[in-house]
């Protein structure tokens, strides 16, 4: 019997052949799709890795639009861009900021853990390089009588001082923070409002971030087993309060505010002064702006 | 009770938070162990992939050395972590921009690869022993066969194909793992002593020489313990390999140090005072002189004289011991030395490793011994020596 001029057996064979070819084509298509998908994902991951290395702006990957907003009543982190200013011309080295910070943030009361500290630069007559110390220097600790109390010893009495000034230091909350880049778990990250914070409940305590920070701003808290650093008192600024160090500074050497507000103290400070940042060559783009420092400060 | 905070004295100006050294002797042990893994695997691969048949007496042994070290590699890291119970956070939510985040994946992959390769290498032995062994260990061997009892020529050819493929994957795997360890240090811009593009290559070549040296020392030691003769052609090939890779290592280290000094960036004064002062003995005398130049001269002399005489075995073994010391010192000088130079570029810290405690010398020493304890157990279960096959053949019914 013939249908359409072909024997049924031949037609059946043809159908089987077509089914087989169709099946093979489907498998080929599927494998092609799978191959393409794999190639795309590998390319994307390589591009991501290479890009993150070459672009030197990997920290941005940590802050995406999908980042969950903090549940702080009345606070929208998309509305602020915090920054910090230091007017070294005003600082008198009273160290009230260091004391306030330690108390506010439960920083261990010893000479090896600081969220903020103050450096003293003294250039004596006839000397080219400044002599530098901080409140954590053994001579200054001896003068204060305790590691939990802070004072600069009068160690240059009788010397001919050519230049002397104090420089408060703290985390620079960099735009491209090296610490965020190296954190293996993402426990340290940059918030939408420009603050670099650490999730103490997620940090594994590897201290890679401590190594990566060129400013020595991070320390390891042995009691908690995690890394810690300045957060610009995030718990305060999100409630409309200034950081503790800014609040207690008696001379206004520390300036804090929102760069989105052009009339804020920090916007005015940056606008009205020729500000500089520490170690700009690192590419970290710090957000602590200095006035009144010289070449010795880094 | 040990003090929780261990601070170190300093000269010049260092940042207040820098008086604590973040990475201690445990982090010296970590790259040292990964280096031994890569080096021992290289020796094994020279036989498996590149057909260096003279290395047959140590090829399987080198694989076991590599496996023993690799299993212990995460231990110093876990001991060092402030919150080791959260270590898997790096695997669950790896931060893709972090060099460290890759480690857990790379290490896990490499352990699996080594276990697979070991299984394929020793499958014939496991299958035969499972059928002959009496007592409780018979069940261990039976389990280790994983139900694959076929020892026909066809099956063994299939094994060989797998072995070749695994070794091919393992070469970039092992070397990539160690190059990556160099990248962990070299990519940090905060420390001038570490920040070098050559760091991964230096770590890699020093890894190969340390692993080769370890296989030499352990092989000679095992021959003494087993009261068998050292296979001289095998030892010679390993000595040649050691010599060749040492040339590369020394060259790279020299170029790296020269470019650091020649660039003379900010802080070079402090680095030079460090190199001429505290680093004089560990760097110039122990690492460079005693550990690198002396064994290189000894092996060069042996190569020049065509490896003659009765002194060959002790000379090569002693040279290998010195190379092991040199690479350990290199790791110490990089990891600890980099942290002794303050980030300020204006001061130096003096690290004094504590003896006791979690980050002490005793703990680090115990971690360093662990691979050898593991190895001594492994070689009893899976004898890697060529004569083991002969023994098995005699015992076969």
XYZ file of C-alpha atoms in Angstrom:
695
model
C 0.000 0.000 0.000
C 1.230 3.428 -0.881
C 0.241 6.758 0.602
C 1.409 9.788 -1.244
C 3.515 7.720 -3.561
C 5.699 6.194 -0.757
C 5.523 2.779 0.777
C 4.304 2.826 4.415
C 7.421 1.010 5.577
C 9.563 3.621 3.850
C 7.466 6.428 5.323
C 7.727 4.853 8.781
C 11.473 4.528 8.365
C 11.534 8.160 7.323
C 9.531 9.173 10.393
C 11.853 7.246 12.643
C 14.832 8.846 10.927
C 13.277 12.308 11.287
C 12.462 11.667 14.940
C 16.027 10.520 15.517
C 17.452 13.539 13.738
C 14.997 15.801 15.501
C 16.027 14.280 18.832
C 19.684 14.677 17.972
C 19.041 18.258 16.870
C 17.264 18.971 20.151
C 20.150 17.501 22.126
C 22.603 19.473 20.002
C 20.596 22.654 20.564
C 20.415 21.942 24.270
C 24.155 21.286 24.459
C 24.824 24.401 22.384
C 22.674 26.432 24.768
C 24.413 24.869 27.749
C 27.798 25.543 26.194
C 26.866 29.148 25.449
C 25.537 29.647 28.952
C 28.689 28.167 30.455
C 30.902 30.235 28.159
C 28.942 33.371 29.052
C 29.138 32.710 32.784
C 32.869 31.895 32.631
C 33.526 34.988 30.513
C 31.448 37.090 32.857
C 33.211 35.778 35.939
C 36.643 36.229 34.316
C 35.641 39.701 33.176
C 34.412 40.423 36.681
C 37.651 39.230 38.233
C 39.858 40.981 35.721
C 37.728 44.065 35.831
C 37.838 44.200 39.586
C 41.596 43.910 39.517
C 42.270 46.328 36.712
C 39.630 48.914 37.455
C 40.669 49.240 41.075
C 37.073 50.122 41.963
C 35.876 46.769 43.217
C 34.352 48.165 46.360
C 31.491 49.538 44.315
C 30.391 45.981 43.688
C 29.695 45.685 47.403
C 27.164 48.490 47.347
C 24.494 47.779 44.823
C 21.019 49.144 44.528
C 19.800 45.844 45.896
C 21.507 46.502 49.263
C 18.914 46.297 52.004
C 18.340 49.610 53.713
C 18.898 49.721 57.469
C 15.736 49.726 59.516
C 16.366 53.044 61.235
C 13.163 55.022 61.877
C 13.108 58.314 60.009
C 16.438 57.748 58.275
C 16.967 57.259 54.557
C 20.566 56.477 53.710
C 20.020 57.432 50.104
C 19.538 61.067 51.155
C 22.965 61.600 52.741
C 26.617 61.559 51.791
C 28.648 61.931 54.951
C 32.165 63.363 55.080
C 34.639 64.464 57.724
C 36.990 67.411 57.993
C 40.049 67.974 60.186
C 41.366 71.466 60.773
C 44.842 70.788 62.131
C 45.396 74.517 62.623
C 42.776 74.419 65.384
C 43.674 71.176 67.142
C 45.253 71.709 70.566
C 45.993 68.046 71.291
C 43.719 67.876 74.340
C 42.758 64.296 73.381
C 39.166 64.648 74.593
C 38.129 63.177 71.234
C 40.118 60.004 71.894
C 38.612 59.639 75.346
C 35.058 60.262 74.094
C 35.486 57.759 71.279
C 36.776 55.056 73.590
C 33.823 55.523 75.945
C 31.175 55.887 73.243
C 32.250 52.817 71.281
C 33.549 50.476 73.989
C 37.062 50.512 72.570
C 39.536 48.566 74.781
C 41.226 50.945 77.213
C 44.825 50.232 76.276
C 47.513 51.725 74.070
C 46.967 49.389 71.088
C 43.327 49.848 70.095
C 42.061 53.172 68.758
C 39.250 54.223 66.479
C 40.732 57.693 66.487
C 44.036 59.079 67.696
C 46.022 62.303 67.593
C 49.534 62.672 66.226
C 51.965 65.390 67.241
C 54.478 66.726 64.708
C 57.383 68.709 66.096
C 60.228 70.029 63.982
C 63.162 71.256 66.036
C 65.526 73.907 64.848
C 68.240 72.433 62.638
C 66.334 69.228 61.988
C 64.837 68.354 58.609
C 62.307 65.755 59.622
C 59.544 66.163 62.139
C 59.524 64.122 65.328
C 56.227 62.304 65.491
C 54.410 60.720 68.386
C 50.848 59.966 69.410
C 49.113 59.570 72.750
C 50.044 55.858 72.551
C 53.776 56.605 72.746
C 55.345 55.070 75.889
C 56.649 58.494 77.013
C 53.147 59.976 76.796
C 51.623 56.977 78.592
C 54.184 57.429 81.368
C 53.175 61.085 81.616
C 49.469 60.270 81.848
C 50.114 57.452 84.309
C 47.789 54.972 82.579
C 47.049 53.523 79.154
C 43.420 54.475 79.700
C 44.189 58.168 80.141
C 45.547 60.342 77.403
C 48.046 63.189 77.530
C 50.932 64.525 75.487
C 54.049 64.738 77.661
C 55.907 68.003 77.701
C 58.897 66.267 76.150
C 60.262 69.210 74.139
C 60.626 71.634 77.030
C 63.830 73.630 76.607
C 64.167 72.683 72.921
C 64.003 75.261 70.152
C 60.879 74.271 68.248
C 60.582 75.484 64.684
C 57.156 74.078 63.927
C 54.618 72.045 65.888
C 51.073 70.931 65.244
C 48.598 68.159 66.059
C 46.794 65.960 63.536
C 43.710 63.956 64.528
C 43.495 60.649 62.635
C 40.619 58.246 62.033
C 39.222 55.910 59.387
C 39.067 57.732 56.050
C 35.875 55.970 54.891
C 37.394 55.804 51.444
C 35.314 55.832 48.291
C 37.328 52.808 47.081
C 38.237 51.161 50.393
C 41.003 48.549 50.209
C 39.624 46.935 53.375
C 36.261 46.264 51.728
C 37.977 44.923 48.629
C 39.887 42.252 50.553
C 37.218 41.133 53.055
C 36.531 37.472 52.176
C 32.972 37.406 53.504
C 31.670 40.887 52.784
C 31.367 41.504 56.542
C 32.846 44.946 56.012
C 31.057 47.067 53.451
C 30.330 50.600 52.386
C 26.901 51.979 53.100
C 24.895 54.069 50.630
C 25.564 57.183 52.716
C 29.349 56.740 52.432
C 30.321 55.067 55.703
C 32.500 51.922 55.845
C 31.121 49.650 58.559
C 31.737 46.118 59.858
C 29.128 43.477 60.584
C 30.538 42.043 63.806
C 28.111 39.142 63.627
C 29.571 38.037 60.289
C 33.284 38.928 60.505
C 35.513 35.824 60.720
C 38.484 37.702 62.208
C 41.051 36.936 59.502
C 42.524 40.460 59.777
C 43.127 40.771 56.048
C 41.403 44.168 56.214
C 43.771 45.260 59.001
C 46.651 44.491 56.642
C 45.045 46.199 53.663
C 44.280 49.544 55.318
C 47.181 51.872 54.513
C 46.200 54.254 57.335
C 46.412 51.828 60.258
C 42.799 52.680 61.074
C 41.687 49.132 61.860
C 42.448 47.014 64.888
C 41.622 43.497 65.999
C 39.420 43.162 69.056
C 40.781 40.049 70.780
C 37.839 39.819 73.165
C 35.255 39.716 70.367
C 37.490 37.933 67.833
C 36.583 40.471 65.146
C 38.015 43.571 63.515
C 36.883 47.032 64.547
C 37.311 50.640 63.444
C 35.727 54.086 63.369
C 32.171 54.209 61.992
C 31.780 57.986 62.355
C 29.493 56.897 65.219
C 26.922 55.528 62.758
C 24.526 54.866 65.616
C 24.583 58.612 66.359
C 24.677 60.194 62.912
C 21.658 58.228 61.760
C 19.737 59.829 64.633
C 20.823 63.332 63.710
C 23.657 63.533 66.276
C 27.300 64.326 65.469
C 30.025 61.715 66.073
C 31.217 61.687 69.700
C 34.669 63.073 68.811
C 33.132 65.989 66.933
C 30.756 66.787 69.779
C 33.454 66.967 72.465
C 36.099 68.839 70.451
C 36.398 72.177 72.277
C 37.935 74.071 69.354
C 35.984 72.807 66.359
C 38.977 71.032 64.832
C 36.742 68.145 63.756
C 34.015 68.889 61.248
C 31.331 66.475 60.177
C 28.363 66.740 57.901
C 26.414 65.858 54.801
C 27.963 66.731 51.453
C 24.528 66.575 49.846
C 23.668 69.673 51.891
C 25.677 72.522 50.366
C 25.225 74.629 53.489
C 26.476 71.958 55.881
C 29.626 72.559 57.897
C 31.588 69.971 55.909
C 30.489 71.326 52.509
C 31.498 74.808 53.587
C 34.787 73.504 55.017
C 35.692 71.808 51.727
C 34.526 74.783 49.683
C 36.296 77.472 51.714
C 39.629 75.709 52.258
C 42.296 74.089 50.138
C 41.797 70.669 51.583
C 43.981 67.622 51.068
C 43.633 63.919 51.765
C 46.107 61.382 53.144
C 47.983 59.090 50.741
C 46.058 59.972 47.585
C 48.458 57.773 45.587
C 46.769 54.632 46.957
C 43.688 55.331 44.847
C 41.458 54.760 47.869
C 39.922 58.257 47.572
C 39.582 59.118 51.296
C 36.608 61.091 52.606
C 38.407 62.737 55.514
C 39.642 66.131 54.364
C 42.563 67.898 56.030
C 43.615 71.497 56.396
C 46.869 72.639 58.021
C 49.056 69.577 57.519
C 52.464 69.404 55.862
C 54.529 66.894 53.857
C 55.448 64.867 56.942
C 51.839 63.778 57.514
C 50.792 60.537 55.847
C 46.597 32.576 81.726
C 48.277 34.036 78.632
C 47.693 37.734 77.975
C 45.038 38.304 75.318
C 46.871 41.282 73.866
C 50.439 40.787 72.666
C 52.018 44.093 71.686
C 55.529 44.627 70.398
C 58.165 47.306 70.956
C 58.922 49.757 68.201
C 61.334 52.450 67.115
C 60.463 55.597 65.174
C 56.785 56.303 64.614
C 54.209 53.577 64.055
C 50.426 53.969 64.016
C 48.996 53.133 67.482
C 47.004 50.150 66.113
C 50.145 48.751 64.485
C 51.763 47.700 67.736
C 49.807 44.479 67.392
C 51.146 42.186 64.644
C 48.030 40.872 62.829
C 49.578 37.839 61.112
C 51.923 35.732 63.201
C 53.909 32.500 62.868
C 50.770 30.552 61.955
C 50.514 32.601 58.779
C 54.177 31.763 58.140
C 53.307 28.071 58.319
C 50.341 28.439 55.935
C 52.265 29.472 52.776
C 55.076 27.103 53.754
C 52.699 24.132 53.735
C 50.993 25.155 50.479
C 54.450 25.490 48.969
C 55.370 21.961 50.009
C 52.112 20.750 48.413
C 52.918 22.413 45.081
C 56.530 21.248 45.084
C 55.798 17.625 45.957
C 53.028 17.552 43.356
C 55.511 18.832 40.758
C 57.774 15.835 41.412
C 54.809 13.488 41.140
C 53.678 15.146 37.893
C 57.137 14.977 36.337
C 56.617 11.211 36.432
C 52.866 11.022 35.743
C 52.666 13.595 32.957
C 56.116 14.263 31.596
C 57.362 10.687 31.716
C 60.441 11.122 33.908
C 60.662 7.384 34.555
C 63.686 7.800 36.843
C 61.317 9.387 39.355
C 59.223 6.209 39.656
C 60.623 5.372 43.159
C 59.323 8.674 44.581
C 56.399 9.547 42.302
C 53.677 7.942 44.417
C 55.413 8.917 47.640
C 55.512 12.559 46.488
C 51.774 12.376 45.855
C 51.189 11.199 49.434
C 53.480 13.974 50.731
C 51.430 16.481 48.755
C 48.147 15.080 50.087
C 49.358 14.995 53.711
C 50.439 18.625 53.574
C 47.331 19.801 51.727
C 44.944 18.303 54.274
C 46.713 20.273 57.022
C 46.920 23.585 55.079
C 43.611 24.968 56.446
C 44.621 24.185 60.068
C 46.923 27.199 60.645
C 44.335 29.471 59.037
C 41.539 28.126 61.225
C 43.714 28.449 64.323
C 44.462 32.044 63.400
C 40.876 33.166 62.781
C 39.256 35.213 65.525
C 35.964 33.414 64.881
C 36.885 30.026 63.363
C 33.300 28.789 63.749
C 32.363 31.307 61.042
C 35.045 30.150 58.604
C 32.440 28.798 56.190
C 31.008 32.317 55.775
C 33.731 32.786 53.168
C 32.309 29.831 51.230
C 28.625 30.562 51.772
C 28.853 34.221 50.819
C 32.230 34.684 49.147
C 33.118 38.286 48.471
C 34.200 38.119 44.863
C 36.709 40.979 45.057
C 38.641 39.336 47.880
C 41.721 37.266 47.103
C 41.101 35.349 50.326
C 37.548 34.338 49.399
C 38.831 32.043 46.661
C 41.013 30.056 49.046
C 38.321 27.818 50.516
C 37.126 26.815 47.044
C 40.636 26.352 45.663
C 41.703 24.312 48.689
C 38.588 22.121 48.638
C 38.974 21.509 44.904
C 42.608 20.633 45.322
C 42.046 18.230 48.229
C 39.394 16.408 46.157
C 41.765 16.252 43.195
C 44.589 14.851 45.323
C 42.317 12.275 46.961
C 41.047 11.178 43.537
C 44.540 10.911 42.113
C 45.747 8.973 45.163
C 42.807 6.595 44.809
C 43.540 5.914 41.144
C 47.265 5.421 41.834
C 46.671 2.977 44.665
C 43.501 1.277 43.373
C 45.310 -1.905 42.271
C 47.006 -2.149 45.670
C 43.746 -1.469 47.520
C 41.831 -4.087 45.509
C 44.526 -6.744 45.935
C 44.978 -6.041 49.639
C 41.221 -6.092 50.214
C 41.123 -9.657 48.977
C 44.216 -10.845 50.887
C 44.338 -8.858 54.102
C 43.090 -10.503 57.274
C 41.628 -8.751 60.280
C 39.771 -5.469 60.701
C 41.795 -3.554 58.108
C 40.375 -5.783 55.404
C 37.127 -3.852 55.770
C 38.912 -0.545 55.457
C 40.499 -1.673 52.192
C 37.216 -3.165 50.998
C 35.489 0.140 51.639
C 38.348 1.981 49.917
C 37.804 0.005 46.702
C 34.418 1.774 46.409
C 33.161 -1.381 44.745
C 35.582 -1.052 41.847
C 37.404 -4.398 41.924
C 38.180 -4.775 38.226
C 41.949 -5.074 37.669
C 41.834 -6.148 34.029
C 44.217 -4.499 31.580
C 41.274 -2.572 30.163
C 40.343 -1.179 33.578
C 43.954 -0.293 34.384
C 44.255 1.558 31.081
C 41.138 3.477 32.038
C 42.786 4.322 35.394
C 45.892 5.556 33.600
C 43.813 7.905 31.457
C 42.185 9.343 34.578
C 45.546 9.679 36.307
C 46.981 11.553 33.367
C 43.975 13.884 33.206
C 44.036 14.533 36.966
C 47.759 15.241 36.900
C 47.258 17.618 33.966
C 44.558 19.490 35.919
C 46.619 19.266 39.097
C 49.671 21.053 37.724
C 47.941 24.403 37.128
C 45.813 23.683 40.220
C 48.749 23.247 42.596
C 50.798 26.021 41.084
C 47.810 28.315 40.774
C 47.011 27.732 44.449
C 50.476 28.783 45.454
C 50.739 31.642 42.991
C 47.520 32.858 44.533
C 49.092 32.777 48.019
C 51.781 35.077 46.638
C 49.033 37.290 45.237
C 47.418 37.554 48.698
C 50.578 39.318 49.843
C 51.773 40.976 46.647
C 48.460 42.660 45.879
C 48.380 44.684 49.114
C 49.375 48.257 48.421
C 49.575 49.115 52.121
C 52.919 47.386 52.653
C 55.929 48.265 50.535
C 57.744 45.046 51.496
C 54.931 42.933 50.009
C 53.645 45.107 47.215
C 55.384 43.506 44.252
C 54.203 42.014 40.982
C 56.894 39.373 41.296
C 55.563 38.042 44.594
C 53.350 35.270 43.081
C 56.234 34.044 40.899
C 58.681 34.107 43.817
C 56.253 32.187 45.996
C 55.685 29.675 43.236
C 59.319 28.902 42.491
C 60.264 28.798 46.150
C 57.320 26.413 46.602
C 58.656 24.059 43.963
C 62.136 23.983 45.504
C 60.773 23.447 49.011
C 58.556 20.550 47.903
C 61.365 18.957 45.908
C 63.732 19.337 48.848
C 61.181 17.798 51.203
C 60.673 14.775 48.936
C 64.478 14.323 48.742
C 64.884 14.445 52.525
C 61.906 12.200 53.249
C 62.871 9.721 50.531
C 66.436 9.345 51.833
C 65.111 9.086 55.387
C 62.572 6.455 54.355
C 65.320 4.439 52.628
C 67.326 4.469 55.853
C 64.259 3.389 57.836
C 63.342 0.683 55.338
C 66.986 -0.368 55.060
C 66.925 -0.160 51.287
C 69.386 1.479 48.918
C 68.722 4.983 47.720
C 67.889 4.949 44.017
C 70.706 7.160 42.714
C 69.294 7.995 39.241
C 66.076 9.115 40.956
C 67.982 11.229 43.478
C 70.033 12.780 40.696
C 66.955 13.843 38.716
C 65.514 15.439 41.850
C 68.833 17.193 42.519
C 68.901 18.516 38.948
C 65.307 19.754 39.321
C 66.177 21.413 42.633
C 69.194 23.082 41.096
C 67.246 24.377 38.078
C 64.347 25.770 40.060
C 66.719 27.293 42.634
C 68.349 29.331 39.903
C 64.958 30.783 38.970
C 64.039 31.429 42.601
C 67.260 33.226 43.410
C 67.044 35.274 40.235
C 63.478 36.371 40.954
C 64.222 37.196 44.594
C 67.277 39.167 43.531
C 65.350 41.119 40.891
C 62.541 41.847 43.338
C 64.887 43.146 46.031
C 66.947 45.124 43.520
C 63.883 46.826 42.055
C 62.584 47.656 45.553
C 65.872 49.374 46.380
C 66.252 50.913 42.916
C 62.716 52.354 42.893
C 63.523 53.930 46.254
C 59.990 55.011 47.006
C 58.874 56.665 50.230
C 59.945 54.666 53.256
C 62.979 53.092 51.579
C 65.242 54.549 54.314
C 63.360 52.562 56.934
C 63.394 49.448 54.753
C 67.159 49.722 54.267
C 67.750 50.202 57.973
C 65.568 47.132 58.527
C 67.464 45.061 55.969
C 70.845 46.064 57.378
C 69.706 45.677 60.975
C 67.132 43.158 62.234
C 66.944 41.333 58.893
C 70.692 40.810 58.509
C 70.784 37.364 60.118
C 67.409 35.901 59.018
C 67.579 37.285 55.468
C 71.197 37.555 54.368
C 72.777 34.822 56.462
C 70.054 32.189 56.951
C 67.829 32.593 53.888
C 70.289 33.830 51.295
C 73.715 32.587 52.373
C 73.246 29.355 54.292
C 69.937 28.293 52.760
C 70.334 29.302 49.122
C 73.887 30.034 48.000
C 75.576 27.200 49.915
C 73.292 24.371 48.660
C 73.388 25.871 45.175
C 77.189 25.771 45.237
C 77.203 22.205 46.576
C 74.773 20.932 43.929
C 76.566 22.913 41.205
C 79.806 21.206 42.230
C 78.092 17.806 42.115
C 76.571 18.534 38.704
C 79.943 19.736 37.422
C 81.669 16.591 38.655
C 78.930 14.381 37.202
C 77.414 13.439 40.575
C 80.149 11.046 41.661
C 81.214 9.449 44.875
C 79.907 8.186 48.185
C 79.223 11.680 49.424
C 76.448 12.150 46.869
C 73.519 11.109 49.083
C 74.564 13.026 52.217
C 75.567 16.094 50.157
C 72.238 16.280 48.332
C 70.256 15.526 51.494
C 72.060 18.216 53.489
C 71.553 20.682 50.625
C 67.845 19.827 50.570
C 67.632 20.394 54.352
C 69.235 23.812 53.896
C 66.774 24.645 51.107
C 63.893 23.715 53.422
C 65.328 26.096 56.016
C 65.794 28.832 53.398
C 62.191 28.644 52.206
C 60.888 28.645 55.780
C 63.012 31.725 56.458
C 61.762 33.286 53.224
C 58.153 32.831 54.368
C 59.057 34.236 57.794
C 60.917 37.207 56.345
C 58.063 38.021 53.988
C 55.139 37.530 56.386
C 56.673 38.838 59.602
C 59.212 41.176 57.988
C 56.480 42.933 56.035
C 54.650 43.706 59.250
C 57.755 44.808 61.143
C 58.120 47.688 58.701
C 55.449 50.131 59.860
C 52.847 51.400 57.410
C 53.903 54.922 58.379
C 57.212 54.327 56.602
C 58.781 55.969 59.629
C 59.167 53.182 62.144
C 60.085 49.575 62.810
C 58.457 46.994 65.043
C 60.296 44.141 66.714
C 58.233 40.948 66.616
C 59.152 38.392 69.245
C 57.181 35.201 68.682
C 55.704 33.868 71.912
C 56.447 30.229 72.698
C 53.081 29.283 74.129
C 49.541 30.233 73.187
C 47.407 29.856 70.107
C 49.736 31.962 67.959
C 52.948 30.740 69.576
C 55.944 28.846 68.246
C 54.815 25.626 69.905
C 51.420 25.704 68.168
C 53.048 26.517 64.820
C 55.566 23.710 65.335
C 52.765 21.240 66.095
C 50.956 22.274 62.908
C 54.177 21.749 60.949
C 54.577 18.254 62.390
C 50.974 17.188 61.647
C 51.524 16.436 57.916
C 54.363 14.073 58.789
C 52.250 12.178 61.314
C 49.548 11.885 58.671
C 52.129 10.804 56.088
C 53.551 8.108 58.366
C 50.039 6.662 58.709
C 49.296 6.954 54.998
C 52.462 5.154 53.859
C 51.510 2.214 56.065
C 48.060 1.951 54.507
C 49.165 2.773 50.987
C 52.839 1.823 50.554
C 54.140 4.027 47.750
C 57.386 2.097 47.221
C 57.960 0.055 44.045
C 58.870 -3.023 46.123
C 55.358 -3.009 47.639
C 54.029 -4.293 44.301
C 56.566 -7.115 44.358
C 55.571 -8.067 47.911
C 51.959 -8.077 46.866
C 52.743 -10.262 43.856
C 54.509 -12.791 46.114
C 51.588 -12.888 48.545
C 49.068 -13.395 45.774
C 47.715 -16.970 45.702
